[in-house]
mmCIF file of C-alpha atoms in Angstrom:
data_model
loop_
_atom_site.group_PDB
_atom_site.id
_atom_site.type_symbol
_atom_site.label_atom_id
_atom_site.label_comp_id
_atom_site.label_asym_id
_atom_site.label_seq_id
_atom_site.Cartn_x
_atom_site.Cartn_y
_atom_site.Cartn_z
ATOM 1 C CA UNK A 1088 83.726 116.127 120.001
ATOM 2 C CA UNK A 1089 86.015 118.023 117.618
ATOM 3 C CA UNK A 1090 86.478 116.172 114.343
ATOM 4 C CA UNK A 1091 89.949 117.521 113.563
ATOM 5 C CA UNK A 1092 91.274 116.394 116.959
ATOM 6 C CA UNK A 1093 89.956 112.856 116.463
ATOM 7 C CA UNK A 1094 91.703 112.721 113.092
ATOM 8 C CA UNK A 1095 94.942 114.357 114.256
ATOM 9 C CA UNK A 1096 95.238 111.854 117.102
ATOM 10 C CA UNK A 1097 95.371 109.148 114.424
ATOM 11 C CA UNK A 1098 97.777 111.046 112.141
ATOM 12 C CA UNK A 1099 95.155 112.279 109.661
ATOM 13 C CA UNK A 1100 94.304 115.654 108.131
ATOM 14 C CA UNK A 1101 90.773 116.609 107.142
ATOM 15 C CA UNK A 1102 90.503 117.280 103.391
ATOM 16 C CA UNK A 1103 89.136 120.800 103.053
ATOM 17 C CA UNK A 1104 89.608 121.475 99.328
ATOM 18 C CA UNK A 1105 87.536 120.264 96.369
ATOM 19 C CA UNK A 1106 89.970 117.512 95.269
ATOM 20 C CA UNK A 1107 88.546 114.161 96.372
ATOM 21 C CA UNK A 1108 90.571 111.571 94.438
ATOM 22 C CA UNK A 1109 92.815 110.405 97.284
ATOM 23 C CA UNK A 1110 93.615 106.675 97.352
ATOM 24 C CA UNK A 1111 95.985 104.412 99.221
ATOM 25 C CA UNK A 1112 99.583 104.282 97.942
ATOM 26 C CA UNK A 1113 99.237 107.234 95.612
ATOM 27 C CA UNK A 1114 102.388 109.318 95.279
ATOM 28 C CA UNK A 1115 102.007 113.095 95.544
ATOM 29 C CA UNK A 1116 104.562 115.765 94.730
ATOM 30 C CA UNK A 1117 105.138 118.533 97.282
ATOM 31 C CA UNK A 1118 107.708 121.106 96.201
ATOM 32 C CA UNK A 1119 108.608 124.117 98.368
ATOM 33 C CA UNK A 1120 105.483 126.151 99.181
ATOM 34 C CA UNK A 1121 103.463 124.746 96.263
ATOM 35 C CA UNK A 1122 100.329 122.751 96.966
ATOM 36 C CA UNK A 1123 100.693 118.984 96.812
ATOM 37 C CA UNK A 1124 99.736 117.523 93.431
ATOM 38 C CA UNK A 1125 99.142 113.961 92.297
ATOM 39 C CA UNK A 1126 102.400 112.484 90.968
ATOM 40 C CA UNK A 1127 101.693 108.758 90.410
ATOM 41 C CA UNK A 1128 98.334 107.026 90.791
ATOM 42 C CA UNK A 1129 100.014 104.109 92.603
ATOM 43 C CA UNK A 1130 103.449 103.429 94.027
ATOM 44 C CA UNK A 1131 103.852 100.514 91.579
ATOM 45 C CA UNK A 1132 103.730 102.979 88.680
ATOM 46 C CA UNK A 1133 107.007 104.515 89.856
ATOM 47 C CA UNK A 1134 108.775 101.709 91.724
ATOM 48 C CA UNK A 1135 109.304 98.026 91.008
ATOM 49 C CA UNK A 1136 109.322 95.356 93.693
ATOM 50 C CA UNK A 1137 107.864 91.902 94.360
ATOM 51 C CA UNK A 1138 107.114 92.829 97.989
ATOM 52 C CA UNK A 1139 103.350 93.085 98.474
ATOM 53 C CA UNK A 1140 101.848 95.948 100.495
ATOM 54 C CA UNK A 1141 98.676 94.767 102.218
ATOM 55 C CA UNK A 1142 95.620 96.994 102.596
ATOM 56 C CA UNK A 1143 93.885 96.807 105.975
ATOM 57 C CA UNK A 1144 90.784 98.367 107.513
ATOM 58 C CA UNK A 1145 91.254 100.319 110.728
ATOM 59 C CA UNK A 1146 88.016 99.617 112.571
ATOM 60 C CA UNK A 1147 89.197 101.656 115.562
ATOM 61 C CA UNK A 1148 88.810 104.897 113.602
ATOM 62 C CA UNK A 1149 85.107 105.349 112.989
ATOM 63 C CA UNK A 1150 83.935 108.858 112.154
ATOM 64 C CA UNK A 1151 80.306 109.604 112.906
ATOM 65 C CA UNK A 1152 77.965 112.544 113.298
ATOM 66 C CA UNK A 1153 79.005 113.137 116.913
ATOM 67 C CA UNK A 1154 82.475 114.123 115.646
ATOM 68 C CA UNK A 1155 82.071 117.594 114.199
ATOM 69 C CA UNK A 1156 83.723 120.942 113.584
ATOM 70 C CA UNK A 1157 81.926 124.238 114.135
ATOM 71 C CA UNK A 1158 82.914 127.281 112.078
ATOM 72 C CA UNK A 1159 81.883 130.890 111.749
ATOM 73 C CA UNK A 1160 79.233 131.316 109.079
ATOM 74 C CA UNK A 1161 81.319 132.592 106.150
ATOM 75 C CA UNK A 1162 84.240 130.226 106.772
ATOM 76 C CA UNK A 1163 81.839 127.311 107.166
ATOM 77 C CA UNK A 1164 79.920 128.117 103.982
ATOM 78 C CA UNK A 1165 83.217 128.401 102.083
ATOM 79 C CA UNK A 1166 84.389 124.996 103.340
ATOM 80 C CA UNK A 1167 80.983 123.496 102.586
ATOM 81 C CA UNK A 1168 81.041 124.719 98.995
ATOM 82 C CA UNK A 1169 84.549 123.284 98.544
ATOM 83 C CA UNK A 1170 83.322 119.925 99.858
ATOM 84 C CA UNK A 1171 80.293 120.017 97.545
ATOM 85 C CA UNK A 1172 82.593 120.664 94.584
ATOM 86 C CA UNK A 1173 84.506 117.532 95.538
ATOM 87 C CA UNK A 1174 81.237 115.580 95.518
ATOM 88 C CA UNK A 1175 80.404 116.818 92.021
ATOM 89 C CA UNK A 1176 77.903 119.428 93.230
ATOM 90 C CA UNK A 1177 79.750 122.581 92.185
ATOM 91 C CA UNK A 1178 76.591 124.020 90.652
ATOM 92 C CA UNK A 1179 74.859 124.019 94.036
ATOM 93 C CA UNK A 1180 76.081 127.395 95.313
ATOM 94 C CA UNK A 1181 74.554 127.476 98.755
ATOM 95 C CA UNK A 1182 76.004 130.936 99.464
ATOM 96 C CA UNK A 1183 73.607 132.420 96.892
ATOM 97 C CA UNK A 1184 70.657 130.846 98.705
ATOM 98 C CA UNK A 1185 71.659 131.377 102.343
ATOM 99 C CA UNK A 1186 73.534 134.659 102.561
ATOM 100 C CA UNK A 1187 73.817 135.206 106.305
ATOM 101 C CA UNK A 1188 73.916 133.248 109.504
ATOM 102 C CA UNK A 1189 75.782 132.483 112.728
ATOM 103 C CA UNK A 1190 77.563 129.118 112.523
ATOM 104 C CA UNK A 1191 78.091 126.130 110.236
ATOM 105 C CA UNK A 1192 78.748 122.689 111.749
ATOM 106 C CA UNK A 1193 80.232 119.994 109.494
ATOM 107 C CA UNK A 1194 80.358 116.271 110.275
ATOM 108 C CA UNK A 1195 80.338 112.914 108.470
ATOM 109 C CA UNK A 1196 78.747 109.515 108.946
ATOM 110 C CA UNK A 1197 78.987 105.883 107.769
ATOM 111 C CA UNK A 1198 82.775 105.905 107.470
ATOM 112 C CA UNK A 1199 85.480 103.321 106.856
ATOM 113 C CA UNK A 1200 89.242 103.746 107.194
ATOM 114 C CA UNK A 1201 91.724 101.992 104.910
ATOM 115 C CA UNK A 1202 95.429 101.916 105.731
ATOM 116 C CA UNK A 1203 98.744 100.319 104.840
ATOM 117 C CA UNK A 1204 101.240 99.436 107.559
ATOM 118 C CA UNK A 1205 104.256 101.741 107.568
ATOM 119 C CA UNK A 1206 106.620 98.782 108.007
ATOM 120 C CA UNK A 1207 105.285 97.119 104.846
ATOM 121 C CA UNK A 1208 105.839 100.296 102.830
ATOM 122 C CA UNK A 1209 109.337 100.695 104.261
ATOM 123 C CA UNK A 1210 110.192 97.087 103.362
ATOM 124 C CA UNK A 1211 108.921 97.732 99.848
ATOM 125 C CA UNK A 1212 110.939 100.920 99.339
ATOM 126 C CA UNK A 1213 114.103 99.542 100.961
ATOM 127 C CA UNK A 1214 114.547 97.002 98.155
ATOM 128 C CA UNK A 1215 112.673 98.702 95.301
ATOM 129 C CA UNK A 1216 114.057 99.971 92.011
ATOM 130 C CA UNK A 1217 112.567 102.481 89.570
ATOM 131 C CA UNK A 1218 110.424 100.943 86.845
ATOM 132 C CA UNK A 1219 112.765 102.520 84.271
ATOM 133 C CA UNK A 1220 115.525 105.155 84.196
ATOM 134 C CA UNK A 1221 113.852 108.355 85.336
ATOM 135 C CA UNK A 1222 115.957 111.466 86.079
ATOM 136 C CA UNK A 1223 112.965 113.553 87.226
ATOM 137 C CA UNK A 1224 111.810 110.881 89.673
ATOM 138 C CA UNK A 1225 115.348 110.525 91.029
ATOM 139 C CA UNK A 1226 115.655 114.276 91.479
ATOM 140 C CA UNK A 1227 112.379 114.511 93.401
ATOM 141 C CA UNK A 1228 113.262 111.465 95.492
ATOM 142 C CA UNK A 1229 116.643 112.902 96.496
ATOM 143 C CA UNK A 1230 115.021 116.232 97.338
ATOM 144 C CA UNK A 1231 112.401 114.440 99.474
ATOM 145 C CA UNK A 1232 109.570 115.961 97.432
ATOM 146 C CA UNK A 1233 107.513 112.750 97.238
ATOM 147 C CA UNK A 1234 104.655 111.879 99.609
ATOM 148 C CA UNK A 1235 102.923 108.506 99.839
ATOM 149 C CA UNK A 1236 99.352 108.140 101.089
ATOM 150 C CA UNK A 1237 99.276 105.531 103.851
ATOM 151 C CA UNK A 1238 95.679 105.950 105.022
ATOM 152 C CA UNK A 1239 92.323 107.300 103.842
ATOM 153 C CA UNK A 1240 89.088 107.862 105.768
ATOM 154 C CA UNK A 1241 86.036 107.518 103.532
ATOM 155 C CA UNK A 1242 82.421 108.381 104.347
ATOM 156 C CA UNK A 1243 79.028 108.040 102.711
ATOM 157 C CA UNK A 1244 77.317 111.048 104.265
ATOM 158 C CA UNK A 1245 78.234 114.699 104.624
ATOM 159 C CA UNK A 1246 76.125 116.253 107.396
ATOM 160 C CA UNK A 1247 75.860 120.013 107.823
ATOM 161 C CA UNK A 1248 73.887 122.132 110.282
ATOM 162 C CA UNK A 1249 73.570 125.820 109.489
ATOM 163 C CA UNK A 1250 72.446 128.189 112.233
ATOM 164 C CA UNK A 1251 70.942 131.137 110.394
ATOM 165 C CA UNK A 1252 70.063 134.593 111.661
ATOM 166 C CA UNK A 1253 66.561 134.385 110.215
ATOM 167 C CA UNK A 1254 63.597 132.040 110.555
ATOM 168 C CA UNK A 1255 63.794 128.970 108.337
ATOM 169 C CA UNK A 1256 60.438 127.912 106.919
ATOM 170 C CA UNK A 1257 59.051 125.043 104.855
ATOM 171 C CA UNK A 1258 59.080 127.108 101.669
ATOM 172 C CA UNK A 1259 62.859 127.670 101.842
ATOM 173 C CA UNK A 1260 63.496 123.985 102.571
ATOM 174 C CA UNK A 1261 61.300 122.963 99.630
ATOM 175 C CA UNK A 1262 63.192 125.342 97.324
ATOM 176 C CA UNK A 1263 66.587 123.984 98.445
ATOM 177 C CA UNK A 1264 65.477 120.372 97.980
ATOM 178 C CA UNK A 1265 64.178 121.150 94.506
ATOM 179 C CA UNK A 1266 67.470 122.716 93.439
ATOM 180 C CA UNK A 1267 69.442 119.854 95.045
ATOM 181 C CA UNK A 1268 67.584 117.426 92.766
ATOM 182 C CA UNK A 1269 67.751 114.494 95.178
ATOM 183 C CA UNK A 1270 71.518 114.743 95.787
ATOM 184 C CA UNK A 1271 71.107 116.625 99.057
ATOM 185 C CA UNK A 1272 68.340 116.406 101.627
ATOM 186 C CA UNK A 1273 67.395 119.555 103.548
ATOM 187 C CA UNK A 1274 65.282 119.680 106.703
ATOM 188 C CA UNK A 1275 64.828 122.298 109.404
ATOM 189 C CA UNK A 1276 65.025 121.752 113.126
ATOM 190 C CA UNK A 1277 63.883 124.758 115.074
ATOM 191 C CA UNK A 1278 63.244 128.223 113.718
ATOM 192 C CA UNK A 1279 66.768 129.071 112.656
ATOM 193 C CA UNK A 1280 68.578 125.747 112.095
ATOM 194 C CA UNK A 1281 68.843 124.137 108.665
ATOM 195 C CA UNK A 1282 70.213 120.603 108.291
ATOM 196 C CA UNK A 1283 71.706 119.185 105.094
ATOM 197 C CA UNK A 1284 72.669 115.546 104.426
ATOM 198 C CA UNK A 1285 74.254 114.238 101.226
ATOM 199 C CA UNK A 1286 72.315 111.317 99.778
ATOM 200 C CA UNK A 1287 74.890 109.572 97.580
ATOM 201 C CA UNK A 1288 75.622 105.847 97.947
ATOM 202 C CA UNK A 1289 79.341 105.956 97.114
ATOM 203 C CA UNK A 1290 82.127 106.509 99.627
ATOM 204 C CA UNK A 1291 84.221 109.663 99.270
ATOM 205 C CA UNK A 1292 87.511 110.577 101.017
ATOM 206 C CA UNK A 1293 87.249 112.995 103.930
ATOM 207 C CA UNK A 1294 90.698 112.664 105.525
ATOM 208 C CA UNK A 1295 94.142 111.450 104.532
ATOM 209 C CA UNK A 1296 97.345 110.290 106.210
ATOM 210 C CA UNK A 1297 100.606 110.681 104.313
ATOM 211 C CA UNK A 1298 104.351 110.331 104.835
ATOM 212 C CA UNK A 1299 107.315 111.943 103.119
ATOM 213 C CA UNK A 1300 109.664 109.462 101.400
ATOM 214 C CA UNK A 1301 113.180 110.265 102.585
ATOM 215 C CA UNK A 1302 115.964 109.416 100.129
ATOM 216 C CA UNK A 1303 119.637 110.162 100.804
ATOM 217 C CA UNK A 1304 122.084 109.907 97.890
ATOM 218 C CA UNK A 1305 119.541 107.836 95.939
ATOM 219 C CA UNK A 1306 119.015 105.325 98.764
ATOM 220 C CA UNK A 1307 115.734 105.064 100.712
ATOM 221 C CA UNK A 1308 116.146 105.932 104.394
ATOM 222 C CA UNK A 1309 112.779 106.365 106.105
ATOM 223 C CA UNK A 1310 109.181 107.578 106.028
ATOM 224 C CA UNK A 1311 108.213 110.717 107.958
ATOM 225 C CA UNK A 1312 104.582 111.480 108.826
ATOM 226 C CA UNK A 1313 103.659 114.910 107.458
ATOM 227 C CA UNK A 1314 99.913 115.032 108.069
ATOM 228 C CA UNK A 1315 98.170 115.845 111.385
ATOM 229 C CA UNK A 1316 100.055 119.165 111.652
ATOM 230 C CA UNK A 1317 100.456 120.845 108.253
ATOM 231 C CA UNK A 1318 97.275 120.269 106.213
ATOM 232 C CA UNK A 1319 98.966 119.291 102.950
ATOM 233 C CA UNK A 1320 95.737 117.993 101.426
#
């Protein structure tokens, strides 16, 4: 089953870049064609309100190894290296070790999904004030440049299957495991298929749901979902 479709059906975008610091209720700045960048680490750092925004776990959205995306070899290796950078494994340049192949399949396992209800965030913003006079924040709010993260899917395991165009043997697997230094586990299944599983114990974000904060003449109006179609993250 295609991973991106599962996520899109729930309003999420798969994180494909190396940045992996996404958290609930962060504010991100998205101006024109620029990439989104972290603006405030939490909504309470920009706005002031006594309304509490509850964090809930969406048990209906469970990502597992049967949900996967298959890519052409070079695209898949590029995405894999970006993901490894986000996990702190930038030094593990798999493209220097496996230089050719057919496909790369990427999936995740042991996931949890944390969300905030849109209505709670709207109630918060409808009566909120800025923490202090802030012309730059007001300008970005009125231009609808501010995004709020309303959901994050986190996983413990990155699972990758690489279909090579050569025979994988025990010597290659042993070399990869030695270089990975216990952070990745490589095995081979069949003559030309190499499997990689991350072995960390901490959860890391794999997908995000975000909405644009719509202000009109300095008054909050609504939230508009911007993920599931545009890949902002």
